[in-house]
Amino acid sequence: MINFALGLLAIFLVIILYIKFSAVQRLEQDYRKLLKEAEETIGSYVYELKEENEAFLSKLKERQTVVKELEGSTGEYSFDKKEPEITQDDINSLLSESIDAASMDNNKKAIAFEDLNTYEQVAILIEEGYTMEEIAKKLNKGKTEIELLWKIRQ
């Protein structure tokens, strides 16, 4: 009887080992497939990169020949041309233009802010960093009303 139980136990263990071994073999096959796919993907990426580099180099060579032709036809072709110097009048005109544009933007914002409803005004003031109390004072509303409007917005 003990021999029979030991024989069954041995057969059971052999079956378990066979199942585990076949599972390991399947995992190994899956791993090899994944490794092959990864190698193919990387290989195709490197190949595309090589083609792009070759195309870039050919365009670069074409442009170099165009530049050499331009140098030969005009005598001298230089990329080191000096820009005219900036005068004080240029600086003053640029500053006045930027100040005018900024003042126009501020006027538009002030007019637009007054035309907005309370809900939108609260949203703008919160985005600007005002506290609930400051917003309530600025809009002549109650703090609770402002908090309620903000909670609705969220």
mmCIF file of C-alpha atoms in Angstrom, residues 6-105:
data_model
loop_
_atom_site.group_PDB
_atom_site.id
_atom_site.type_symbol
_atom_site.label_atom_id
_atom_site.label_comp_id
_atom_site.label_asym_id
_atom_site.label_seq_id
_atom_site.Cartn_x
_atom_site.Cartn_y
_atom_site.Cartn_z
ATOM 1 C CA LEU A 6 4.594 6.524 -3.221
ATOM 2 C CA GLY A 7 4.186 5.525 -6.863
ATOM 3 C CA LEU A 8 1.099 7.757 -7.230
ATOM 4 C CA LEU A 9 2.947 10.584 -5.492
ATOM 5 C CA ALA A 10 5.897 10.155 -7.867
ATOM 6 C CA ILE A 11 3.586 10.187 -10.906
ATOM 7 C CA PHE A 12 1.793 13.257 -9.544
ATOM 8 C CA LEU A 13 5.116 15.067 -9.037
ATOM 9 C CA VAL A 14 6.287 14.130 -12.543
ATOM 10 C CA ILE A 15 3.052 15.544 -13.988
ATOM 11 C CA ILE A 16 3.473 18.790 -12.007
ATOM 12 C CA LEU A 17 7.086 19.073 -13.160
ATOM 13 C CA TYR A 18 6.038 18.496 -16.767
ATOM 14 C CA ILE A 19 3.370 21.217 -16.521
ATOM 15 C CA LYS A 20 5.854 23.664 -14.981
ATOM 16 C CA PHE A 21 8.475 22.811 -17.599
ATOM 17 C CA SER A 22 6.019 23.366 -20.465
ATOM 18 C CA ALA A 23 4.988 26.696 -18.924
ATOM 19 C CA VAL A 24 8.653 27.744 -18.736
ATOM 20 C CA GLN A 25 9.135 26.734 -22.372
ATOM 21 C CA ARG A 26 6.110 28.826 -23.420
ATOM 22 C CA LEU A 27 7.465 31.797 -21.504
ATOM 23 C CA GLU A 28 10.834 31.362 -23.157
ATOM 24 C CA GLN A 29 9.212 31.277 -26.603
ATOM 25 C CA ASP A 30 7.201 34.413 -25.807
ATOM 26 C CA TYR A 31 10.360 36.118 -24.577
ATOM 27 C CA ARG A 32 12.175 35.229 -27.787
ATOM 28 C CA LYS A 33 9.280 36.608 -29.862
ATOM 29 C CA LEU A 34 9.326 39.865 -27.900
ATOM 30 C CA LEU A 35 13.078 40.119 -28.220
ATOM 31 C CA LYS A 36 12.866 39.554 -31.970
ATOM 32 C CA GLU A 37 10.135 42.189 -32.334
ATOM 33 C CA ALA A 38 12.182 44.668 -30.316
ATOM 34 C CA GLU A 39 15.256 44.031 -32.458
ATOM 35 C CA GLU A 40 13.207 44.503 -35.643
ATOM 36 C CA THR A 41 11.697 47.738 -34.328
ATOM 37 C CA ILE A 42 15.054 49.157 -33.310
ATOM 38 C CA GLY A 43 16.584 48.022 -36.595
ATOM 39 C CA SER A 44 13.874 49.746 -38.637
ATOM 40 C CA TYR A 45 14.248 52.901 -36.533
ATOM 41 C CA VAL A 46 18.001 52.954 -37.090
ATOM 42 C CA TYR A 47 17.485 52.351 -40.817
ATOM 43 C CA GLU A 48 15.013 55.252 -41.075
ATOM 44 C CA LEU A 49 17.412 57.448 -39.120
ATOM 45 C CA LYS A 50 20.208 56.523 -41.511
ATOM 46 C CA GLU A 51 18.039 57.396 -44.530
ATOM 47 C CA GLU A 52 17.093 60.753 -43.009
ATOM 48 C CA ASN A 53 20.735 61.534 -42.290
ATOM 49 C CA GLU A 54 21.718 60.667 -45.862
ATOM 50 C CA ALA A 55 18.942 62.880 -47.226
ATOM 51 C CA PHE A 56 20.054 65.711 -44.942
ATOM 52 C CA LEU A 57 23.661 65.355 -46.026
ATOM 53 C CA SER A 58 22.696 65.379 -49.694
ATOM 54 C CA LYS A 59 20.623 68.560 -49.212
ATOM 55 C CA LEU A 60 23.516 70.118 -47.321
ATOM 56 C CA LYS A 61 25.897 69.321 -50.158
ATOM 57 C CA GLU A 62 23.439 70.790 -52.683
ATOM 58 C CA ARG A 63 23.214 74.007 -50.692
ATOM 59 C CA GLN A 64 26.969 74.191 -50.394
ATOM 60 C CA THR A 65 27.284 73.961 -54.154
ATOM 61 C CA VAL A 66 24.655 76.716 -54.556
ATOM 62 C CA VAL A 67 26.594 78.940 -52.150
ATOM 63 C CA LYS A 68 29.830 78.270 -54.013
ATOM 64 C CA GLU A 69 28.114 79.153 -57.294
ATOM 65 C CA LEU A 70 26.817 82.393 -55.782
ATOM 66 C CA GLU A 71 30.272 83.240 -54.506
ATOM 67 C CA GLY A 72 31.716 82.620 -57.953
ATOM 68 C CA SER A 73 29.087 84.683 -59.824
ATOM 69 C CA THR A 74 29.091 87.799 -57.604
ATOM 70 C CA GLY A 75 32.700 87.728 -56.639
ATOM 71 C CA GLU A 76 32.117 87.882 -52.901
ATOM 72 C CA TYR A 77 29.276 86.442 -50.900
ATOM 73 C CA SER A 78 29.462 86.921 -47.172
ATOM 74 C CA PHE A 79 27.156 86.050 -44.325
ATOM 75 C CA ASP A 80 28.897 88.532 -42.067
ATOM 76 C CA LYS A 81 27.043 91.608 -43.264
ATOM 77 C CA LYS A 82 26.685 94.261 -40.625
ATOM 78 C CA GLU A 83 23.260 95.619 -39.806
ATOM 79 C CA PRO A 84 22.845 99.373 -39.619
ATOM 80 C CA GLU A 85 23.352 100.726 -36.139
ATOM 81 C CA ILE A 86 20.332 101.543 -34.022
ATOM 82 C CA THR A 87 19.949 105.220 -33.258
ATOM 83 C CA GLN A 88 18.333 106.876 -30.253
ATOM 84 C CA ASP A 89 15.395 107.928 -32.444
ATOM 85 C CA ASP A 90 14.716 104.279 -33.313
ATOM 86 C CA ILE A 91 14.705 103.342 -29.622
ATOM 87 C CA ASN A 92 12.378 106.211 -28.732
ATOM 88 C CA SER A 93 9.901 105.331 -31.469
ATOM 89 C CA LEU A 94 9.836 101.666 -30.415
ATOM 90 C CA LEU A 95 9.287 102.636 -26.780
ATOM 91 C CA SER A 96 6.450 105.020 -27.623
ATOM 92 C CA GLU A 97 4.766 102.335 -29.756
ATOM 93 C CA SER A 98 4.972 99.780 -26.955
ATOM 94 C CA ILE A 99 3.658 102.281 -24.372
ATOM 95 C CA ASP A 100 0.729 103.193 -26.658
ATOM 96 C CA ALA A 101 -0.105 99.517 -27.200
ATOM 97 C CA ALA A 102 0.032 98.798 -23.458
ATOM 98 C CA SER A 103 -2.239 101.733 -22.597
ATOM 99 C CA MET A 104 -4.747 100.637 -25.248
ATOM 100 C CA ASP A 105 -4.769 97.105 -23.808
#
